mmCIF file of C-alpha atoms and ligand atoms in Angstrom:
data_model
loop_
_atom_site.group_PDB
_atom_site.id
_atom_site.type_symbol
_atom_site.label_atom_id
_atom_site.label_comp_id
_atom_site.label_asym_id
_atom_site.label_seq_id
_atom_site.Cartn_x
_atom_site.Cartn_y
_atom_site.Cartn_z
ATOM 1 C CA MET A 27 158.828 80.620 199.141
ATOM 2 C CA THR A 28 155.339 79.162 198.760
ATOM 3 C CA THR A 29 155.523 75.513 197.818
ATOM 4 C CA ASP A 30 152.034 74.375 198.671
ATOM 5 C CA TRP A 31 150.090 76.229 195.973
ATOM 6 C CA ARG A 32 149.667 73.454 193.372
ATOM 7 C CA PRO A 33 147.002 71.426 195.227
ATOM 8 C CA ARG A 34 145.177 74.694 195.960
ATOM 9 C CA ALA A 35 145.247 75.839 192.302
ATOM 10 C CA ALA A 36 144.075 72.394 191.155
ATOM 11 C CA ALA A 37 141.278 72.426 193.784
ATOM 12 C CA LEU A 38 140.126 75.843 192.540
ATOM 13 C CA ALA A 39 140.036 74.575 188.935
ATOM 14 C CA ASP A 40 138.057 71.483 190.056
ATOM 15 C CA LYS A 41 135.618 73.628 192.035
ATOM 16 C CA LEU A 42 135.012 75.948 189.067
ATOM 17 C CA ARG A 43 134.496 72.934 186.795
ATOM 18 C CA ALA A 44 132.016 71.395 189.243
ATOM 19 C CA SER A 45 130.044 74.650 189.365
ATOM 20 C CA GLY A 46 129.965 74.891 185.557
ATOM 21 C CA LYS A 47 132.107 78.044 185.382
ATOM 22 C CA LEU A 48 134.958 76.171 183.686
ATOM 23 C CA THR A 49 134.205 73.590 181.005
ATOM 24 C CA THR A 50 137.317 73.038 178.859
ATOM 25 C CA PRO A 51 140.347 70.872 179.745
ATOM 26 C CA GLU A 52 142.710 73.497 178.278
ATOM 27 C CA TRP A 53 141.652 76.238 180.704
ATOM 28 C CA HIS A 54 141.368 73.747 183.590
ATOM 29 C CA SER A 55 144.999 72.880 182.973
ATOM 30 C CA ALA A 56 146.086 76.549 182.629
ATOM 31 C CA LEU A 57 144.342 77.498 185.880
ATOM 32 C CA SER A 58 145.819 74.507 187.745
ATOM 33 C CA GLN A 59 149.331 75.431 186.638
ATOM 34 C CA THR A 60 149.269 79.180 187.262
ATOM 35 C CA PRO A 61 150.444 80.455 190.679
ATOM 36 C CA ARG A 62 148.061 83.358 191.404
ATOM 37 C CA HIS A 63 149.928 84.128 194.651
ATOM 38 C CA VAL A 64 152.994 85.184 192.650
ATOM 39 C CA PHE A 65 150.900 87.968 191.067
ATOM 40 C CA VAL A 66 149.227 89.100 194.282
ATOM 41 C CA PRO A 67 151.841 89.237 197.070
ATOM 42 C CA GLU A 68 149.464 91.537 198.923
ATOM 43 C CA TYR A 69 145.839 92.594 198.571
ATOM 44 C CA TYR A 70 143.595 95.097 200.313
ATOM 45 C CA ARG A 71 140.300 94.574 202.096
ATOM 46 C CA GLN A 72 138.004 97.184 203.597
ATOM 47 C CA ASP A 73 137.378 97.119 207.332
ATOM 48 C CA ARG A 74 134.052 98.162 208.915
ATOM 49 C CA GLY A 75 135.004 101.827 208.764
ATOM 50 C CA ALA A 76 135.788 101.422 205.014
ATOM 51 C CA GLU A 77 139.538 101.846 205.650
ATOM 52 C CA TRP A 78 141.713 99.715 203.343
ATOM 53 C CA ILE A 79 143.833 97.146 205.186
ATOM 54 C CA ALA A 80 146.711 95.271 203.483
ATOM 55 C CA VAL A 81 146.856 91.479 203.761
ATOM 56 C CA ARG A 82 150.393 90.304 202.983
ATOM 57 C CA GLY A 83 151.823 86.916 202.147
ATOM 58 C CA ASP A 84 155.125 87.755 203.863
ATOM 59 C CA ASN A 85 153.406 88.503 207.178
ATOM 60 C CA PRO A 86 153.427 85.193 209.109
ATOM 61 C CA ALA A 87 150.262 86.204 210.992
ATOM 62 C CA GLN A 88 148.372 86.778 207.709
ATOM 63 C CA ARG A 89 149.961 84.155 205.485
ATOM 64 C CA GLU A 90 147.303 81.447 205.761
ATOM 65 C CA LYS A 91 144.445 83.906 205.219
ATOM 66 C CA TRP A 92 146.338 85.394 202.235
ATOM 67 C CA LEU A 93 147.011 81.990 200.654
ATOM 68 C CA ASP A 94 143.362 80.941 201.079
ATOM 69 C CA ALA A 95 142.275 84.133 199.301
ATOM 70 C CA MET A 96 144.689 83.464 196.410
ATOM 71 C CA TYR A 97 142.985 80.180 195.502
ATOM 72 C CA ASP A 98 139.434 81.233 196.289
ATOM 73 C CA ASN A 99 137.097 82.457 193.551
ATOM 74 C CA THR A 100 137.265 86.066 194.745
ATOM 75 C CA VAL A 101 138.237 89.408 193.295
ATOM 76 C CA LEU A 102 141.219 90.932 195.138
ATOM 77 C CA VAL A 103 141.960 94.660 195.245
ATOM 78 C CA THR A 104 145.661 95.019 194.445
ATOM 79 C CA ALA A 105 146.419 98.744 193.967
ATOM 80 C CA LEU A 106 144.943 101.934 195.434
ATOM 81 C CA ALA A 107 145.267 105.615 194.578
ATOM 82 C CA ASP A 108 144.950 108.562 197.010
ATOM 83 C CA ASN A 109 142.193 110.987 196.116
ATOM 84 C CA ASP A 110 141.961 114.699 197.016
ATOM 85 C CA ASN A 111 139.701 114.067 200.017
ATOM 86 C CA GLY A 112 142.230 111.951 201.907
ATOM 87 C CA GLY A 113 140.448 108.764 200.815
ATOM 88 C CA GLN A 114 141.626 105.941 198.576
ATOM 89 C CA LEU A 115 140.179 104.621 195.323
ATOM 90 C CA VAL A 116 140.758 101.259 193.658
ATOM 91 C CA ARG A 117 143.374 101.501 190.875
ATOM 92 C CA SER A 118 143.660 97.811 190.028
ATOM 93 C CA SER A 119 142.407 94.396 191.081
ATOM 94 C CA SER A 120 142.842 90.716 190.311
ATOM 95 C CA THR A 121 139.562 89.556 188.758
ATOM 96 C CA GLN A 122 137.683 86.506 190.141
ATOM 97 C CA PRO A 123 139.401 83.472 188.539
ATOM 98 C CA GLY A 124 135.953 82.010 187.742
ATOM 99 C CA LEU A 125 134.992 85.091 185.740
ATOM 100 C CA MET A 126 138.385 85.166 184.052
ATOM 101 C CA VAL A 127 138.173 81.585 182.752
ATOM 102 C CA ARG A 128 134.513 82.016 181.817
ATOM 103 C CA MET A 129 135.544 84.988 179.673
ATOM 104 C CA LEU A 130 138.538 83.158 178.164
ATOM 105 C CA GLU A 131 136.247 80.279 177.224
ATOM 106 C CA ALA A 132 133.633 82.672 175.793
ATOM 107 C CA LEU A 133 136.376 84.263 173.693
ATOM 108 C CA GLU A 134 136.862 80.883 171.944
ATOM 109 C CA VAL A 135 140.650 81.061 172.090
ATOM 110 C CA ARG A 136 142.266 78.464 169.798
ATOM 111 C CA ASP A 137 145.840 77.117 169.643
ATOM 112 C CA GLY A 138 148.076 79.590 167.836
ATOM 113 C CA ASN A 139 145.729 82.572 168.320
ATOM 114 C CA THR A 140 147.330 85.906 169.109
ATOM 115 C CA VAL A 141 145.547 87.717 171.945
ATOM 116 C CA LEU A 142 145.640 91.345 173.046
ATOM 117 C CA GLU A 143 144.560 91.997 176.627
ATOM 118 C CA ILE A 144 143.565 95.527 177.669
ATOM 119 C CA GLY A 145 144.180 95.923 181.417
ATOM 120 C CA ALA A 146 147.235 93.834 182.372
ATOM 121 C CA GLY A 147 146.785 94.614 186.094
ATOM 122 C CA THR A 148 148.657 91.999 188.115
ATOM 123 C CA GLY A 149 149.612 89.966 185.019
ATOM 124 C CA TYR A 150 147.687 86.912 186.248
ATOM 125 C CA ASN A 151 145.375 86.753 183.244
ATOM 126 C CA ALA A 152 148.353 87.249 180.907
ATOM 127 C CA ALA A 153 149.920 84.279 182.719
ATOM 128 C CA LEU A 154 146.821 82.123 182.091
ATOM 129 C CA LEU A 155 146.959 83.108 178.415
ATOM 130 C CA SER A 156 150.729 82.448 178.209
ATOM 131 C CA GLN A 157 150.285 79.076 179.885
ATOM 132 C CA ARG A 158 147.618 78.160 177.327
ATOM 133 C CA LEU A 159 149.086 79.718 174.136
ATOM 134 C CA GLY A 160 152.780 80.385 174.727
ATOM 135 C CA ASP A 161 154.481 83.728 175.385
ATOM 136 C CA GLY A 162 154.763 84.723 171.722
ATOM 137 C CA CYS A 163 150.982 84.845 171.269
ATOM 138 C CA VAL A 164 150.192 87.100 174.237
ATOM 139 C CA TYR A 165 150.188 90.919 174.387
ATOM 140 C CA SER A 166 148.903 92.895 177.335
ATOM 141 C CA VAL A 167 148.770 96.625 178.072
ATOM 142 C CA ASP A 168 147.937 98.749 181.115
ATOM 143 C CA ILE A 169 147.783 102.507 181.668
ATOM 144 C CA GLU A 170 149.783 102.246 184.927
ATOM 145 C CA PRO A 171 153.576 102.007 184.305
ATOM 146 C CA ASP A 172 154.378 100.777 187.843
ATOM 147 C CA LEU A 173 151.850 97.960 187.590
ATOM 148 C CA VAL A 174 153.224 96.945 184.184
ATOM 149 C CA ASP A 175 156.761 96.700 185.605
ATOM 150 C CA LEU A 176 155.512 94.539 188.491
ATOM 151 C CA ALA A 177 153.394 92.374 186.183
ATOM 152 C CA ARG A 178 156.392 91.756 183.897
ATOM 153 C CA GLU A 179 158.609 90.802 186.867
ATOM 154 C CA ARG A 180 156.007 88.446 188.300
ATOM 155 C CA LEU A 181 155.278 86.871 184.919
ATOM 156 C CA ALA A 182 159.021 86.165 184.584
ATOM 157 C CA GLU A 183 159.049 84.665 188.100
ATOM 158 C CA ALA A 184 156.237 82.338 186.978
ATOM 159 C CA GLY A 185 158.237 81.466 183.845
ATOM 160 C CA HIS A 186 156.356 83.583 181.281
ATOM 161 C CA HIS A 187 157.592 86.362 178.998
ATOM 162 C CA PRO A 188 154.622 87.748 177.040
ATOM 163 C CA THR A 189 154.784 91.315 175.679
ATOM 164 C CA VAL A 190 153.474 93.635 178.423
ATOM 165 C CA VAL A 191 153.704 97.397 177.972
ATOM 166 C CA ALA A 192 152.416 100.607 179.555
ATOM 167 C CA ARG A 193 150.085 102.528 177.278
ATOM 168 C CA ASP A 194 146.500 103.633 176.857
ATOM 169 C CA GLY A 195 144.586 100.509 175.900
ATOM 170 C CA ALA A 196 141.991 102.607 174.043
ATOM 171 C CA ASP A 197 144.562 102.776 171.222
ATOM 172 C CA GLY A 198 145.106 99.006 171.196
ATOM 173 C CA PHE A 199 148.611 97.880 170.237
ATOM 174 C CA PRO A 200 148.948 98.710 166.506
ATOM 175 C CA GLU A 201 152.615 97.625 166.292
ATOM 176 C CA HIS A 202 151.561 93.987 166.814
ATOM 177 C CA ALA A 203 148.138 94.029 165.085
ATOM 178 C CA PRO A 204 146.218 92.268 163.722
ATOM 179 C CA PHE A 205 145.209 90.025 166.620
ATOM 180 C CA ASP A 206 142.924 87.004 166.547
ATOM 181 C CA ARG A 207 141.338 87.897 169.876
ATOM 182 C CA LEU A 208 141.023 91.004 172.051
ATOM 183 C CA ILE A 209 139.872 90.833 175.673
ATOM 184 C CA ALA A 210 139.338 93.915 177.829
ATOM 185 C CA THR A 211 139.400 93.575 181.601
ATOM 186 C CA CYS A 212 138.365 97.195 182.096
ATOM 187 C CA SER A 213 135.020 98.625 180.943
ATOM 188 C CA VAL A 214 134.364 101.056 178.092
ATOM 189 C CA PRO A 215 131.280 103.172 177.266
ATOM 190 C CA ALA A 216 131.625 102.076 173.618
ATOM 191 C CA ILE A 217 134.062 99.888 171.644
ATOM 192 C CA PRO A 218 137.129 101.963 170.642
ATOM 193 C CA ALA A 219 137.505 102.056 166.834
ATOM 194 C CA ALA A 220 141.160 100.923 167.196
ATOM 195 C CA TRP A 221 140.051 97.595 168.730
ATOM 196 C CA VAL A 222 137.877 96.724 165.745
ATOM 197 C CA ARG A 223 140.586 97.768 163.260
ATOM 198 C CA GLN A 224 143.271 95.742 165.067
ATOM 199 C CA VAL A 225 141.352 92.455 165.137
ATOM 200 C CA ARG A 226 141.523 90.227 162.068
ATOM 201 C CA PRO A 227 138.253 89.690 160.125
ATOM 202 C CA GLY A 228 136.634 86.668 161.780
ATOM 203 C CA GLY A 229 138.437 87.507 165.027
ATOM 204 C CA LYS A 230 136.666 88.193 168.335
ATOM 205 C CA ILE A 231 136.462 91.019 170.858
ATOM 206 C CA LEU A 232 135.182 90.493 174.404
ATOM 207 C CA ALA A 233 134.623 93.661 176.395
ATOM 208 C CA ASP A 234 132.561 95.074 179.221
ATOM 209 C CA ILE A 235 130.291 97.878 178.003
ATOM 210 C CA LYS A 236 129.402 100.281 180.838
ATOM 211 C CA THR A 237 127.671 103.532 179.933
ATOM 212 C CA GLY A 238 127.325 104.550 183.580
ATOM 213 C CA VAL A 239 127.801 103.002 187.009
ATOM 214 C CA SER A 240 127.038 99.286 186.480
ATOM 215 C CA ALA A 241 124.948 100.090 183.347
ATOM 216 C CA GLY A 242 125.848 97.424 180.774
ATOM 217 C CA SER A 243 127.625 94.077 180.688
ATOM 218 C CA LEU A 244 129.972 91.832 178.677
ATOM 219 C CA VAL A 245 129.573 91.704 174.913
ATOM 220 C CA LEU A 246 131.267 89.252 172.506
ATOM 221 C CA LEU A 247 131.734 90.638 168.989
ATOM 222 C CA THR A 248 132.982 89.077 165.751
ATOM 223 C CA ARG A 249 134.910 91.374 163.438
ATOM 224 C CA TYR A 250 133.685 91.681 159.842
ATOM 225 C CA ASP A 251 135.088 93.668 156.947
ATOM 226 C CA ASP A 252 134.727 97.450 156.720
ATOM 227 C CA ASP A 253 135.668 97.967 160.380
ATOM 228 C CA ALA A 254 132.387 96.422 161.529
ATOM 229 C CA ALA A 255 131.749 94.001 164.392
ATOM 230 C CA VAL A 256 128.550 92.312 165.582
ATOM 231 C CA GLY A 257 127.664 90.133 168.542
ATOM 232 C CA ARG A 258 125.564 89.430 171.601
ATOM 233 C CA PHE A 259 125.772 90.283 175.270
ATOM 234 C CA ASP A 260 126.882 87.475 177.580
ATOM 235 C CA PRO A 261 123.983 85.849 179.487
ATOM 236 C CA VAL A 262 125.703 86.448 182.852
ATOM 237 C CA TYR A 263 126.194 89.987 184.133
ATOM 238 C CA ALA A 264 129.745 91.090 184.951
ATOM 239 C CA ALA A 265 131.355 94.400 185.899
ATOM 240 C CA PHE A 266 134.910 95.736 185.552
ATOM 241 C CA MET A 267 136.496 99.018 186.602
ATOM 242 C CA ALA A 268 136.371 101.695 183.908
ATOM 243 C CA LEU A 269 139.154 102.294 181.385
ATOM 244 C CA ARG A 270 140.676 105.683 182.277
ATOM 245 C CA PRO A 271 142.474 108.123 179.971
ATOM 246 C CA SER A 272 145.568 108.498 182.158
ATOM 247 C CA ALA A 273 147.431 106.773 184.968
ATOM 248 C CA GLY A 274 146.561 107.555 188.572
ATOM 249 C CA VAL A 275 143.347 108.399 190.352
ATOM 250 C CA PRO A 276 140.165 107.003 188.735
ATOM 251 C CA ALA A 277 137.433 109.551 187.933
ATOM 252 C CA VAL A 278 134.662 110.027 190.457
ATOM 253 C CA PRO A 279 131.161 111.185 189.486
ATOM 254 C CA THR A 280 130.486 114.934 189.719
ATOM 255 C CA ARG A 281 129.018 115.816 193.110
ATOM 256 C CA VAL A 282 125.453 117.096 192.893
ATOM 257 C CA ASP A 283 123.749 118.770 195.866
ATOM 258 C CA ARG A 284 120.235 117.546 196.514
ATOM 259 C CA ASN A 285 118.167 120.448 197.871
ATOM 260 C CA ARG A 286 114.932 118.813 199.002
ATOM 261 C CA ASP A 287 113.254 122.169 199.721
ATOM 262 C CA ALA A 288 113.281 123.099 196.013
ATOM 263 C CA ALA A 289 112.347 119.601 194.780
ATOM 264 C CA ARG A 290 109.410 118.514 192.673
ATOM 265 C CA GLN A 291 107.443 115.808 194.518
ATOM 266 C CA ARG A 292 105.225 112.906 193.493
ATOM 267 C CA THR A 293 104.925 109.147 194.067
ATOM 268 C CA SER A 294 106.005 106.152 191.973
ATOM 269 C CA GLN A 295 105.205 102.431 191.940
ATOM 270 C CA LEU A 296 108.618 101.461 190.541
ATOM 271 C CA ASN A 297 110.966 99.637 192.924
ATOM 272 C CA PRO A 298 113.519 102.209 194.167
ATOM 273 C CA THR A 299 116.321 99.631 194.018
ATOM 274 C CA THR A 300 115.898 99.280 190.223
ATOM 275 C CA PRO A 301 119.503 100.416 189.469
ATOM 276 C CA TRP A 302 120.764 97.332 191.339
ATOM 277 C CA ASP A 303 117.881 94.852 191.064
ATOM 278 C CA ASN A 304 117.004 95.366 187.399
ATOM 279 C CA LEU A 305 120.253 95.903 185.534
ATOM 280 C CA LEU A 306 118.572 95.680 182.124
ATOM 281 C CA THR A 307 116.266 98.619 182.938
ATOM 282 C CA TRP A 308 119.260 100.523 184.352
ATOM 283 C CA PHE A 309 121.175 99.890 181.086
ATOM 284 C CA LEU A 310 118.221 101.059 178.945
ATOM 285 C CA ALA A 311 117.824 104.111 181.200
ATOM 286 C CA SER A 312 121.494 104.989 180.743
ATOM 287 C CA PHE A 313 120.811 105.814 177.079
ATOM 288 C CA THR A 314 118.599 108.713 178.171
ATOM 289 C CA LEU A 315 120.364 109.544 181.444
ATOM 290 C CA GLY A 316 123.341 110.467 179.254
ATOM 291 C CA PRO A 317 126.832 109.271 178.401
ATOM 292 C CA ASP A 318 128.459 110.757 181.506
ATOM 293 C CA VAL A 319 128.680 108.732 184.639
ATOM 294 C CA ALA A 320 125.507 108.793 186.705
ATOM 295 C CA ALA A 321 125.976 108.158 190.398
ATOM 296 C CA ALA A 322 123.596 106.221 192.626
ATOM 297 C CA GLY A 323 123.534 105.213 196.274
ATOM 298 C CA TYR A 324 121.499 104.973 199.453
ATOM 299 C CA THR A 325 120.759 107.813 201.862
ATOM 300 C CA GLY A 326 121.395 107.203 205.543
ATOM 301 C CA PRO A 327 118.585 106.097 207.865
ATOM 302 C CA ASP A 328 115.814 108.548 208.889
ATOM 303 C CA ASP A 329 116.398 110.396 212.180
ATOM 304 C CA ASN A 330 113.280 108.730 213.567
ATOM 305 C CA ASP A 331 114.483 105.179 212.737
ATOM 306 C CA THR A 332 114.897 103.633 216.189
ATOM 307 C CA ASN A 333 115.812 100.116 215.019
ATOM 308 C CA GLU A 334 118.988 98.579 216.411
ATOM 309 C CA GLN A 335 120.378 98.361 212.870
ATOM 310 C CA PRO A 336 118.746 101.337 211.100
ATOM 311 C CA ALA A 337 118.085 100.756 207.385
ATOM 312 C CA PRO A 338 118.697 103.231 204.528
ATOM 313 C CA ALA A 339 115.721 105.542 203.983
ATOM 314 C CA ALA A 340 115.960 106.216 200.246
ATOM 315 C CA VAL A 341 117.807 105.636 196.978
ATOM 316 C CA TRP A 342 119.400 108.639 195.241
ATOM 317 C CA ILE A 343 120.565 109.098 191.639
ATOM 318 C CA THR A 344 122.392 112.083 190.152
ATOM 319 C CA THR A 345 123.761 113.047 186.723
ATOM 320 C CA PRO A 346 126.536 115.586 186.059
ATOM 321 C CA ASP A 347 124.069 118.168 184.625
ATOM 322 C CA GLY A 348 122.856 118.765 188.195
ATOM 323 C CA SER A 349 119.738 116.598 187.965
ATOM 324 C CA TRP A 350 118.936 114.418 190.961
ATOM 325 C CA THR A 351 116.224 112.218 192.375
ATOM 326 C CA GLU A 352 115.574 110.583 195.719
ATOM 327 C CA ILE A 353 113.051 107.730 196.024
ATOM 328 C CA SER A 354 111.880 106.637 199.445
ATOM 329 C CA LEU A 355 112.352 102.946 200.217
ATOM 330 C CA ARG A 356 109.244 103.132 202.367
ATOM 331 C CA ASP A 357 106.238 101.631 200.613
ATOM 332 C CA HIS A 358 102.802 103.274 201.186
ATOM 333 C CA ASP A 359 100.230 100.991 199.495
ATOM 334 C CA GLY A 360 102.702 100.258 196.676
ATOM 335 C CA GLU A 361 103.693 103.928 196.227
ATOM 336 C CA HIS A 362 107.127 105.424 196.962
ATOM 337 C CA ARG A 363 107.626 109.170 197.524
ATOM 338 C CA VAL A 364 109.859 110.731 194.838
ATOM 339 C CA HIS A 365 111.788 114.026 195.044
ATOM 340 C CA GLU A 366 113.325 115.323 191.801
ATOM 341 C CA GLY A 367 115.502 118.400 191.250
ATOM 342 C CA GLY A 368 117.683 120.003 188.561
ATOM 343 C CA PRO A 369 116.919 120.294 184.849
ATOM 344 C CA ARG A 370 115.615 116.729 184.296
ATOM 345 C CA ASN A 371 113.257 114.356 186.096
ATOM 346 C CA LEU A 372 115.612 111.372 186.376
ATOM 347 C CA TRP A 373 113.180 108.942 187.985
ATOM 348 C CA THR A 374 110.703 109.643 185.155
ATOM 349 C CA LEU A 375 113.395 108.564 182.654
ATOM 350 C CA ILE A 376 113.966 105.349 184.608
ATOM 351 C CA GLU A 377 110.217 104.660 184.775
ATOM 352 C CA GLN A 378 110.095 105.088 180.968
ATOM 353 C CA ALA A 379 113.039 102.663 180.542
ATOM 354 C CA HIS A 380 111.223 100.157 182.763
ATOM 355 C CA ARG A 381 108.062 100.468 180.605
ATOM 356 C CA ASP A 382 110.211 99.906 177.458
ATOM 357 C CA TRP A 383 111.824 96.839 179.027
ATOM 358 C CA THR A 384 108.376 95.487 179.991
ATOM 359 C CA ASP A 385 106.918 96.229 176.518
ATOM 360 C CA HIS A 386 109.820 94.259 174.971
ATOM 361 C CA GLY A 387 108.872 91.203 177.064
ATOM 362 C CA GLN A 388 111.366 91.808 179.911
ATOM 363 C CA PRO A 389 114.417 90.545 177.973
ATOM 364 C CA ASP A 390 117.517 89.225 179.716
ATOM 365 C CA TRP A 391 121.081 90.047 178.596
ATOM 366 C CA ASP A 392 121.271 87.246 176.001
ATOM 367 C CA ARG A 393 118.497 88.861 173.924
ATOM 368 C CA LEU A 394 120.590 92.007 173.535
ATOM 369 C CA GLY A 395 123.279 92.523 170.901
ATOM 370 C CA LEU A 396 125.565 95.205 169.540
ATOM 371 C CA THR A 397 126.490 96.240 166.012
ATOM 372 C CA VAL A 398 129.588 98.406 165.695
ATOM 373 C CA THR A 399 130.242 100.268 162.440
ATOM 374 C CA ARG A 400 132.405 103.272 161.638
ATOM 375 C CA ASP A 401 129.329 105.482 162.054
ATOM 376 C CA GLU A 402 127.518 104.142 165.121
ATOM 377 C CA GLN A 403 127.282 101.484 167.840
ATOM 378 C CA ARG A 404 123.699 100.227 168.028
ATOM 379 C CA VAL A 405 122.277 98.037 170.801
ATOM 380 C CA TRP A 406 119.512 95.828 169.389
ATOM 381 C CA LEU A 407 116.966 93.288 170.586
ATOM 382 C CA ASP A 408 117.045 89.644 169.361
ATOM 383 C CA GLU A 409 118.589 90.211 165.901
ATOM 384 C CA PRO A 410 120.836 92.857 164.328
ATOM 385 C CA SER A 411 117.783 93.877 162.281
ATOM 386 C CA GLY A 412 115.609 93.992 165.438
ATOM 387 C CA PRO A 413 114.426 97.042 167.374
ATOM 388 C CA THR A 414 117.081 99.548 168.450
ATOM 389 C CA LEU A 415 117.302 99.823 172.237
ATOM 390 C CA GLY A 416 119.912 102.578 172.263
ATOM 391 C CA THR A 417 123.087 103.902 170.729
ATOM 392 C CA LEU A 418 126.399 103.872 172.584
ATOM 393 C CA PRO A 419 128.213 107.191 172.987
ATOM 394 C CA THR A 420 131.144 107.441 170.525
ATOM 395 C CA GLY A 421 133.538 110.283 169.870
HETATM 396 C C1 SAM B 517 140.398 94.588 186.746
HETATM 397 S S1 SAM B 517 141.992 95.208 186.458
HETATM 398 C C2 SAM B 517 142.704 94.021 185.356
HETATM 399 C C3 SAM B 517 143.029 92.703 185.970
HETATM 400 C C4 SAM B 517 144.076 91.941 185.196
HETATM 401 N N1 SAM B 517 143.603 91.449 183.918
HETATM 402 C C5 SAM B 517 144.679 90.840 186.019
HETATM 403 O O1 SAM B 517 144.668 89.685 185.593
HETATM 404 O O2 SAM B 517 145.186 91.148 187.101
HETATM 405 C C6 SAM B 517 141.726 96.540 185.320
HETATM 406 C C7 SAM B 517 142.990 97.192 184.838
HETATM 407 O O3 SAM B 517 142.668 98.097 183.789
HETATM 408 C C8 SAM B 517 143.674 99.077 183.818
HETATM 409 N N2 SAM B 517 143.311 100.225 182.973
HETATM 410 C C9 SAM B 517 142.501 101.272 183.269
HETATM 411 N N3 SAM B 517 142.485 102.137 182.249
HETATM 412 C C10 SAM B 517 143.286 101.623 181.277
HETATM 413 C C11 SAM B 517 143.671 102.065 179.973
HETATM 414 N N4 SAM B 517 143.264 103.220 179.453
HETATM 415 N N5 SAM B 517 144.493 101.279 179.260
HETATM 416 C C12 SAM B 517 144.959 100.092 179.758
HETATM 417 N N6 SAM B 517 144.640 99.650 180.995
HETATM 418 C C13 SAM B 517 143.809 100.391 181.731
HETATM 419 C C14 SAM B 517 143.812 99.393 185.298
HETATM 420 O O4 SAM B 517 145.030 100.042 185.577
HETATM 421 C C15 SAM B 517 143.704 98.010 185.908
HETATM 422 O O5 SAM B 517 144.970 97.464 186.140
#
């Protein structure tokens, strides 16, 4: 039995307050009084060979390391799924506490509000909500039945009994609608219509929009009449795992072979690391790259790289239609060699998105907003009546 968690939980809340990630006494109190270790008896970390290693609280040799991780502001991988290639993919995780409270504060939760959480995971966030609002106000769903059973047990161990059920969160929880607030801790390519319908007019929805790998961020919407909702993106980027249609193994992007011999070649002045270094351009590009998940990564080092720690040679991007591009990280007088193959020139689309972003004055996330109606989901600049930057994929 862990008895020494209270000072650690209080220290975490103090640290988050000092760093400005936590500003309200209500959430400071909820965080200080919620035992995260009850919800995460073990977590997984990747070793150098990318193998997942379990760190368990009931292993005396690991206990101190485990307990430190519980009350640190870190995301912890809590459930894995085996894929067909003998590897393992992340099925669930416990979000960084700092991000969780920042989102709960952004959601403007008030006493007596009913809240629906999509993505119960470990149950820790449902515990924070129950601590703050009381069990009767909190509803949480997850697609994974085994995780829901564990979350319910652990919530009870921590003294909470919110309503936690296994179901597809894309459908919301109509039996208990309308809610005052809806928070999604998994990402969606567009806001499901059920979420807007199930939030009371004047109520709020906080969700992570991701139209591709890392393309998008958190948006806070207010529900209006006629199944409409409008709001802005959060100033600080965040990323959650994607909502999936069924329990089990998360989807992986379609594999695309990159045949350099048949590639079209040219050079580009755009920074090859744009998908990671310029997330706004990557988001704008995702509107033309397409609604399906684009994959991106680094190629291994060149054969002739003799450095002790060889660096990646290029960035690659693929889309499921078979299009691919590879952009050399090596800079020749400001130019990077580009190879493109398949039906579309992907790097050209990203260059165009970068020009659009520049022409709009290089906006940050807080200048972007989203209007959701029954007919479309429009991303705009500065004001709902401002220029359209793209339309989210619905239906
Ligand atoms: C980042 S974790 C949530 C963390 C959680 N809020 C906590 O406090 O531990 C994301 C969760 O979304 C869940 N999820 C994925 N697809 C879903 C769906 N269609 N409906 C509901 N939950 C889903 C995953 O199973 C995973 O547990």
